[in-house]
């Protein structure tokens, strides 16, 4: 008897909502506006009904196909915004890739005008990253100053997204708290937060912009006691219609209308030649070739900086302060290297993903005074990258 009453009430409910769906005109623009496929009418069976699957799927169908859906969702969004609550967008499964040949499962958050990585801490890999930092603290000559900069992503600065992933701030502080005391942390979190309303991160790419790197450099210059930069003394250039790595991963064509612009700033201090070096093509033979810090001929690509990633780069600048910086980095630092050219007489750049020699060889050849290890927060989750960083030392 109880089951009959349940079925009767449910069929009555179906009838009422079906009438609403049939009478009111279907909102054909809803799917386009919401950038997704709206639910189809589920196939009825008593088995699916009693398992609860049919009711759940039918509720979704009614919600998606009710007349004037866009009107009602706009009202709902306005109401939620008035309470300070916003729908954060949609989550997309993806594969995190740091260019080390392996990938990790990850999630992207796709909002109306941007796509961002969602940070999830990995405690076991975090321990390995700390071991790598402390390994270098133990191995590097004592006369070399040691620094570490970990870079947050933009998602951590958006208040209504708090709790979607793990706190980047808390995990950056974890590394700074437990790394060897030889390191001076360059904590740029509050620096970037103070400028979060400016264009310091790309919308379609995981990297920061040149402006974000500029603010971070000036914080670095303060800590490392080297000359700061004044952006007003540089000539601005730009490349428009940049669609980054996350755009390709998100598979959301509507983001194309929010394509990024790559701004870059140069003058005689940082528009310099550089010498990329590799041994890979002829093992044991040093191969040098000419390069430039800025490569606008690359078009609207992140490769505008340094023409991409190289195993090793030597940059000699006009800053005569006898400071030689050894930089161990991922691609996030590429946009900061032009600013670093304002503060150091010589910059030696190692990309551990392709570096084909040993760090001890570099120390024997160059008068290194400072070492900076920098990664964006996602890089601390890649065990293969961490192992590469350790294995290239000697």
Short mmCIF file of C-alpha atoms in Angstrom, two decimals:
data_model
loop_
_atom_site.label_atom_id
_atom_site.label_comp_id
_atom_site.label_asym_id
_atom_site.label_seq_id
_atom_site.Cartn_x
_atom_site.Cartn_y
_atom_site.Cartn_z
CA UNK A 1 0.00 0.00 0.00
CA UNK A 2 2.80 2.40 0.94
CA UNK A 3 4.56 1.81 -2.38
CA UNK A 4 1.31 2.51 -4.30
CA UNK A 5 0.87 5.84 -2.50
CA UNK A 6 4.50 6.76 -3.24
CA UNK A 7 4.11 5.93 -6.93
CA UNK A 8 0.79 7.80 -7.17
CA UNK A 9 2.16 10.96 -5.56
CA UNK A 10 5.27 10.84 -7.71
CA UNK A 11 3.25 10.39 -10.93
CA UNK A 12 1.07 13.32 -9.90
CA UNK A 13 4.22 15.39 -9.34
CA UNK A 14 5.50 14.36 -12.74
CA UNK A 15 2.22 15.43 -14.28
CA UNK A 16 2.31 18.89 -12.72
CA UNK A 17 5.92 19.63 -13.66
CA UNK A 18 5.49 18.10 -17.12
CA UNK A 19 2.59 20.48 -17.68
CA UNK A 20 4.82 23.41 -16.71
CA UNK A 21 7.57 22.23 -19.04
CA UNK A 22 5.15 21.67 -21.94
CA UNK A 23 3.14 24.86 -21.56
CA UNK A 24 5.95 27.34 -21.11
CA UNK A 25 8.20 27.84 -24.16
CA UNK A 26 11.53 26.03 -23.95
CA UNK A 27 14.54 28.32 -23.55
CA UNK A 28 16.66 27.46 -26.59
CA UNK A 29 19.44 29.87 -25.59
CA UNK A 30 20.07 28.31 -22.18
CA UNK A 31 22.48 25.65 -23.46
CA UNK A 32 24.56 28.24 -25.30
CA UNK A 33 24.57 30.67 -22.42
CA UNK A 34 25.54 28.01 -19.87
CA UNK A 35 28.04 26.43 -22.26
CA UNK A 36 26.91 22.86 -21.66
CA UNK A 37 24.52 20.19 -22.94
CA UNK A 38 21.18 20.27 -21.15
CA UNK A 39 19.78 17.04 -19.72
CA UNK A 40 17.71 14.64 -21.85
CA UNK A 41 14.46 13.04 -20.69
CA UNK A 42 15.49 9.85 -18.81
CA UNK A 43 14.04 6.48 -19.73
CA UNK A 44 11.48 5.28 -17.15
CA UNK A 45 11.67 1.93 -15.37
CA UNK A 46 10.35 0.84 -11.98
CA UNK A 47 13.80 -0.45 -11.10
CA UNK A 48 15.38 2.98 -11.77
CA UNK A 49 12.50 4.62 -9.90
CA UNK A 50 12.94 2.64 -6.69
CA UNK A 51 16.74 3.07 -6.79
CA UNK A 52 16.19 6.81 -6.93
CA UNK A 53 18.02 7.21 -10.24
CA UNK A 54 14.95 8.15 -12.27
CA UNK A 55 13.77 10.79 -9.81
CA UNK A 56 17.23 12.36 -9.72
CA UNK A 57 17.63 12.38 -13.52
CA UNK A 58 14.07 13.59 -14.08
CA UNK A 59 14.55 16.44 -11.64
CA UNK A 60 17.65 17.48 -13.58
CA UNK A 61 15.70 17.25 -16.84
CA UNK A 62 12.89 19.44 -15.51
CA UNK A 63 15.36 21.98 -14.15
CA UNK A 64 17.22 22.16 -17.47
CA UNK A 65 14.16 22.32 -19.73
CA UNK A 66 11.74 24.54 -17.86
CA UNK A 67 10.50 27.49 -19.90
CA UNK A 68 12.36 30.80 -19.53
CA UNK A 69 15.22 28.98 -17.79
CA UNK A 70 17.68 31.79 -18.49
CA UNK A 71 15.31 34.30 -16.88
CA UNK A 72 15.00 32.23 -13.73
CA UNK A 73 18.74 31.45 -13.51
CA UNK A 74 19.54 35.15 -13.92
CA UNK A 75 17.22 35.97 -11.03
CA UNK A 76 18.82 33.20 -8.96
CA UNK A 77 22.31 34.47 -9.75
CA UNK A 78 21.34 38.01 -8.85
CA UNK A 79 19.88 36.80 -5.56
CA UNK A 80 23.01 34.76 -4.77
CA UNK A 81 25.28 37.67 -5.70
CA UNK A 82 23.31 39.94 -3.40
CA UNK A 83 24.15 37.54 -0.57
CA UNK A 84 27.80 37.48 -1.57
CA UNK A 85 27.50 33.94 -2.94
CA UNK A 86 28.37 33.24 -6.56
CA UNK A 87 28.27 30.09 -8.61
CA UNK A 88 31.89 29.30 -9.23
CA UNK A 89 31.55 27.70 -12.63
CA UNK A 90 32.17 24.14 -13.73
CA UNK A 91 34.90 21.69 -12.82
CA UNK A 92 36.67 19.85 -15.63
CA UNK A 93 38.87 16.81 -15.15
CA UNK A 94 42.28 17.30 -16.71
CA UNK A 95 45.86 16.10 -16.55
CA UNK A 96 48.47 18.22 -14.82
CA UNK A 97 51.65 18.40 -16.87
CA UNK A 98 54.92 20.05 -15.84
CA UNK A 99 56.82 18.88 -18.90
CA UNK A 100 58.56 15.95 -17.22
CA UNK A 101 57.03 13.17 -19.31
CA UNK A 102 54.44 12.15 -16.72
CA UNK A 103 51.12 13.68 -15.75
CA UNK A 104 48.90 13.79 -12.70
CA UNK A 105 45.15 13.91 -12.38
CA UNK A 106 43.93 17.43 -11.82
CA UNK A 107 40.88 19.63 -12.07
CA UNK A 108 40.28 22.89 -13.84
CA UNK A 109 37.71 25.45 -12.83
CA UNK A 110 36.07 27.04 -15.85
CA UNK A 111 34.39 30.36 -15.13
CA UNK A 112 32.71 32.66 -17.61
CA UNK A 113 35.87 34.56 -18.54
CA UNK A 114 38.77 32.37 -17.37
CA UNK A 115 40.03 28.90 -16.53
CA UNK A 116 42.18 28.06 -13.51
CA UNK A 117 43.88 25.05 -11.96
CA UNK A 118 42.49 23.78 -8.66
CA UNK A 119 45.27 23.07 -6.17
CA UNK A 120 45.10 19.82 -4.19
CA UNK A 121 47.98 19.15 -1.81
CA UNK A 122 49.82 15.84 -1.89
CA UNK A 123 51.39 15.35 1.57
CA UNK A 124 53.81 12.61 0.48
CA UNK A 125 55.12 14.62 -2.48
CA UNK A 126 55.33 17.73 -0.29
CA UNK A 127 57.78 15.86 1.95
CA UNK A 128 59.85 15.03 -1.13
CA UNK A 129 59.87 18.68 -2.18
CA UNK A 130 61.13 19.69 1.26
CA UNK A 131 63.81 17.01 1.01
CA UNK A 132 64.89 18.47 -2.33
CA UNK A 133 65.11 22.00 -0.87
CA UNK A 134 67.07 20.80 2.13
CA UNK A 135 69.32 18.69 -0.09
CA UNK A 136 70.49 21.86 -1.85
CA UNK A 137 70.88 23.69 1.43
CA UNK A 138 73.27 20.95 2.52
CA UNK A 139 75.17 20.66 -0.78
CA UNK A 140 75.64 24.28 -1.86
CA UNK A 141 78.85 26.08 -0.79
CA UNK A 142 78.35 28.09 2.39
CA UNK A 143 79.32 31.39 0.76
CA UNK A 144 76.29 31.27 -1.55
CA UNK A 145 73.10 32.98 -0.36
CA UNK A 146 70.05 30.72 -0.67
CA UNK A 147 66.52 31.87 -1.49
CA UNK A 148 63.20 30.20 -2.24
CA UNK A 149 60.13 31.68 -3.93
CA UNK A 150 56.88 29.73 -4.26
CA UNK A 151 54.26 31.31 -6.46
CA UNK A 152 50.51 31.10 -5.81
CA UNK A 153 47.91 31.00 -8.57
CA UNK A 154 45.03 33.41 -9.01
CA UNK A 155 42.34 31.05 -7.72
CA UNK A 156 43.61 31.51 -4.15
CA UNK A 157 42.82 35.23 -4.26
CA UNK A 158 39.13 34.86 -5.17
CA UNK A 159 37.14 34.93 -1.91
CA UNK A 160 34.10 32.91 -2.97
CA UNK A 161 36.32 30.08 -4.23
CA UNK A 162 37.88 29.47 -0.83
CA UNK A 163 37.49 25.81 0.03
CA UNK A 164 37.17 24.62 -3.56
CA UNK A 165 40.72 23.29 -3.34
CA UNK A 166 43.39 23.33 -0.66
CA UNK A 167 44.70 26.66 0.57
CA UNK A 168 47.76 27.65 -1.45
CA UNK A 169 48.75 30.19 1.18
CA UNK A 170 48.76 27.61 3.98
CA UNK A 171 50.82 25.18 1.94
CA UNK A 172 53.34 27.79 0.83
CA UNK A 173 53.76 28.74 4.49
CA UNK A 174 54.26 25.06 5.29
CA UNK A 175 57.27 24.91 2.96
CA UNK A 176 58.69 28.17 4.29
CA UNK A 177 58.29 26.99 7.88
CA UNK A 178 60.04 23.64 7.45
CA UNK A 179 62.73 24.31 4.86
CA UNK A 180 66.34 24.64 5.98
CA UNK A 181 67.27 27.85 7.80
CA UNK A 182 69.84 28.62 5.09
CA UNK A 183 66.97 29.78 2.88
CA UNK A 184 65.53 33.24 3.00
CA UNK A 185 61.91 32.89 1.84
CA UNK A 186 60.70 35.42 -0.71
CA UNK A 187 57.06 35.52 0.30
CA UNK A 188 55.15 37.19 -2.53
CA UNK A 189 51.65 36.10 -1.52
CA UNK A 190 50.59 39.39 0.07
CA UNK A 191 52.44 41.31 -2.65
CA UNK A 192 50.30 39.69 -5.35
CA UNK A 193 47.16 39.86 -3.25
CA UNK A 194 47.55 43.62 -2.99
CA UNK A 195 47.35 43.78 -6.81
CA UNK A 196 44.77 41.02 -7.37
CA UNK A 197 42.41 43.38 -9.21
CA UNK A 198 45.09 44.12 -11.80
CA UNK A 199 46.01 41.99 -14.81
CA UNK A 200 48.61 39.87 -13.02
CA UNK A 201 47.43 36.44 -14.25
CA UNK A 202 46.31 35.26 -17.64
CA UNK A 203 42.71 34.16 -18.12
CA UNK A 204 43.41 31.22 -20.44
CA UNK A 205 46.85 30.14 -19.23
CA UNK A 206 48.34 28.92 -15.94
CA UNK A 207 51.18 31.48 -15.91
CA UNK A 208 51.26 34.92 -14.40
CA UNK A 209 51.62 37.98 -16.62
CA UNK A 210 54.66 40.22 -16.88
CA UNK A 211 52.96 42.61 -14.47
CA UNK A 212 52.55 39.89 -11.85
CA UNK A 213 56.21 38.96 -12.31
CA UNK A 214 57.13 42.66 -11.96
CA UNK A 215 55.53 42.96 -8.54
CA UNK A 216 57.17 39.71 -7.46
CA UNK A 217 60.58 40.91 -8.68
CA UNK A 218 60.42 44.10 -6.65
CA UNK A 219 59.63 42.06 -3.54
CA UNK A 220 62.59 39.81 -4.40
CA UNK A 221 64.81 42.87 -4.90
CA UNK A 222 63.83 44.10 -1.46
CA UNK A 223 64.74 40.80 0.20
CA UNK A 224 67.91 40.17 -1.82
CA UNK A 225 69.04 43.81 -1.68
CA UNK A 226 69.45 44.39 -5.40
CA UNK A 227 68.10 47.30 -7.52
CA UNK A 228 64.33 47.45 -7.92
CA UNK A 229 62.66 48.24 -11.25
CA UNK A 230 60.30 51.09 -12.16
CA UNK A 231 57.90 49.94 -14.87
CA UNK A 232 57.46 53.54 -16.02
CA UNK A 233 61.05 53.49 -17.31
CA UNK A 234 60.33 50.68 -19.76
CA UNK A 235 58.77 50.61 -23.20
CA UNK A 236 55.59 48.56 -23.38
CA UNK A 237 54.97 46.05 -26.15
CA UNK A 238 52.13 43.61 -26.57
CA UNK A 239 50.92 40.56 -28.42
CA UNK A 240 47.16 40.08 -28.58
CA UNK A 241 44.94 37.02 -28.95
CA UNK A 242 46.97 34.70 -26.73
CA UNK A 243 45.16 31.45 -25.92
CA UNK A 244 47.10 29.51 -23.32
CA UNK A 245 47.64 25.94 -22.22
CA UNK A 246 44.58 25.80 -19.98
CA UNK A 247 42.34 26.98 -22.81
CA UNK A 248 43.30 23.89 -24.79
CA UNK A 249 42.74 21.63 -21.77
CA UNK A 250 39.40 23.12 -20.77
CA UNK A 251 37.82 22.43 -24.18
CA UNK A 252 35.47 25.36 -23.70
CA UNK A 253 35.29 27.32 -26.98
CA UNK A 254 33.43 30.24 -25.39
CA UNK A 255 36.65 31.22 -23.58
CA UNK A 256 38.10 32.28 -26.92
CA UNK A 257 36.30 35.61 -26.60
CA UNK A 258 38.42 36.26 -23.49
CA UNK A 259 41.76 35.68 -25.22
CA UNK A 260 44.69 37.23 -23.37
CA UNK A 261 47.17 39.95 -24.27
CA UNK A 262 50.84 39.40 -23.47
CA UNK A 263 52.35 42.70 -22.36
CA UNK A 264 56.11 43.00 -22.06
CA UNK A 265 58.39 45.80 -20.93
CA UNK A 266 61.91 46.43 -22.14
CA UNK A 267 64.70 49.01 -22.22
CA UNK A 268 68.48 48.91 -22.42
CA UNK A 269 68.66 47.22 -19.01
CA UNK A 270 66.80 44.07 -19.94
CA UNK A 271 66.56 43.91 -23.74
CA UNK A 272 69.71 41.82 -23.82
CA UNK A 273 71.28 39.00 -25.76
CA UNK A 274 71.57 35.66 -24.00
CA UNK A 275 73.46 32.45 -24.59
CA UNK A 276 71.45 29.24 -24.45
CA UNK A 277 73.67 26.20 -23.99
CA UNK A 278 73.01 22.52 -24.53
CA UNK A 279 75.04 19.33 -24.72
CA UNK A 280 72.18 17.12 -25.85
CA UNK A 281 72.72 17.27 -29.60
CA UNK A 282 76.41 16.38 -29.42
CA UNK A 283 77.07 14.57 -26.13
CA UNK A 284 80.07 16.04 -24.36
CA UNK A 285 80.28 19.00 -26.75
CA UNK A 286 79.07 22.39 -25.57
CA UNK A 287 76.70 23.91 -28.12
CA UNK A 288 76.02 27.64 -27.83
CA UNK A 289 73.73 29.75 -29.94
CA UNK A 290 72.47 33.32 -29.94
CA UNK A 291 69.22 34.17 -28.26
CA UNK A 292 67.18 37.12 -27.03
CA UNK A 293 65.26 37.72 -23.84
CA UNK A 294 62.30 39.10 -25.82
CA UNK A 295 61.11 37.30 -28.95
CA UNK A 296 57.95 39.05 -30.21
CA UNK A 297 58.39 37.27 -33.53
CA UNK A 298 57.13 34.16 -31.73
CA UNK A 299 53.68 35.77 -31.88
CA UNK A 300 51.06 35.56 -29.12
CA UNK A 301 52.73 32.77 -27.19
CA UNK A 302 54.40 32.49 -23.80
CA UNK A 303 57.54 31.68 -25.81
CA UNK A 304 57.80 35.44 -26.33
CA UNK A 305 59.99 35.22 -23.23
CA UNK A 306 63.38 33.60 -23.98
CA UNK A 307 61.88 31.76 -26.99
CA UNK A 308 60.74 29.08 -24.54
CA UNK A 309 62.55 26.83 -22.11
CA UNK A 310 66.24 25.97 -22.51
CA UNK A 311 68.44 23.57 -20.51
CA UNK A 312 70.86 26.36 -19.54
CA UNK A 313 71.04 30.10 -20.24
CA UNK A 314 73.79 32.59 -19.49
CA UNK A 315 72.80 36.25 -19.37
CA UNK A 316 75.30 39.05 -18.78
CA UNK A 317 73.71 42.38 -17.92
CA UNK A 318 74.58 46.05 -17.49
CA UNK A 319 74.11 45.84 -13.71
CA UNK A 320 77.64 45.96 -12.35
CA UNK A 321 77.19 44.75 -8.78
CA UNK A 322 79.23 41.51 -8.88
CA UNK A 323 76.12 39.46 -8.10
CA UNK A 324 75.74 36.19 -10.04
CA UNK A 325 72.37 34.53 -9.64
CA UNK A 326 71.87 30.81 -10.20
CA UNK A 327 68.18 30.27 -10.92
CA UNK A 328 66.61 26.80 -10.73
CA UNK A 329 63.14 27.21 -12.19
CA UNK A 330 60.07 26.03 -14.06
CA UNK A 331 58.49 28.04 -16.89
CA UNK A 332 56.72 30.42 -14.49
CA UNK A 333 59.99 32.30 -14.03
CA UNK A 334 60.41 33.03 -17.74
CA UNK A 335 58.34 36.20 -17.42
CA UNK A 336 60.40 37.30 -14.41
CA UNK A 337 63.85 36.83 -15.95
CA UNK A 338 63.68 40.17 -17.86
CA UNK A 339 63.15 41.89 -14.51
CA UNK A 340 65.96 39.88 -12.87
CA UNK A 341 68.27 41.34 -15.53
CA UNK A 342 67.83 44.68 -13.76
CA UNK A 343 69.22 43.39 -10.48
CA UNK A 344 72.11 41.03 -11.17
CA UNK A 345 75.33 41.30 -13.13
CA UNK A 346 75.00 37.75 -14.35
CA UNK A 347 72.09 35.30 -14.43
CA UNK A 348 72.51 31.56 -14.90
CA UNK A 349 69.24 29.79 -15.63
CA UNK A 350 68.78 26.05 -15.18
CA UNK A 351 65.64 24.25 -16.27
CA UNK A 352 65.91 20.84 -14.56
CA UNK A 353 63.49 19.27 -17.03
CA UNK A 354 66.06 19.44 -19.81
CA UNK A 355 69.36 20.36 -18.12
CA UNK A 356 71.93 17.87 -19.40
CA UNK A 357 74.94 18.61 -17.19
CA UNK A 358 75.56 18.92 -13.44
CA UNK A 359 75.06 21.85 -11.09
CA UNK A 360 78.51 21.27 -9.59
CA UNK A 361 80.00 21.93 -13.05
CA UNK A 362 78.24 25.30 -13.18
CA UNK A 363 79.54 26.17 -9.71
CA UNK A 364 83.07 25.37 -10.88
CA UNK A 365 82.76 27.62 -13.95
CA UNK A 366 80.95 30.68 -12.62
CA UNK A 367 81.30 32.93 -9.53
CA UNK A 368 77.82 32.20 -8.14
CA UNK A 369 76.89 34.47 -5.22
CA UNK A 370 73.16 33.73 -4.93
CA UNK A 371 70.87 30.80 -5.66
CA UNK A 372 67.11 31.09 -6.13
CA UNK A 373 64.80 28.07 -6.36
CA UNK A 374 61.39 29.03 -7.64
CA UNK A 375 58.28 27.08 -8.63
CA UNK A 376 54.64 27.78 -8.87
CA UNK A 377 52.65 25.89 -6.27
CA UNK A 378 51.47 23.14 -8.65
CA UNK A 379 55.10 22.24 -9.32
CA UNK A 380 55.49 21.03 -5.75
CA UNK A 381 53.16 18.12 -6.58
CA UNK A 382 55.32 16.49 -9.27
CA UNK A 383 57.58 13.77 -7.89
CA UNK A 384 59.40 13.27 -11.22
CA UNK A 385 60.27 16.97 -11.37
CA UNK A 386 61.54 16.91 -7.79
CA UNK A 387 63.75 13.90 -8.49
CA UNK A 388 65.16 15.61 -11.58
CA UNK A 389 66.07 18.65 -9.48
CA UNK A 390 68.06 16.46 -7.11
CA UNK A 391 69.66 14.23 -9.72
CA UNK A 392 71.21 17.08 -11.70
CA UNK A 393 73.33 18.29 -8.80
CA UNK A 394 76.33 15.96 -9.19
#
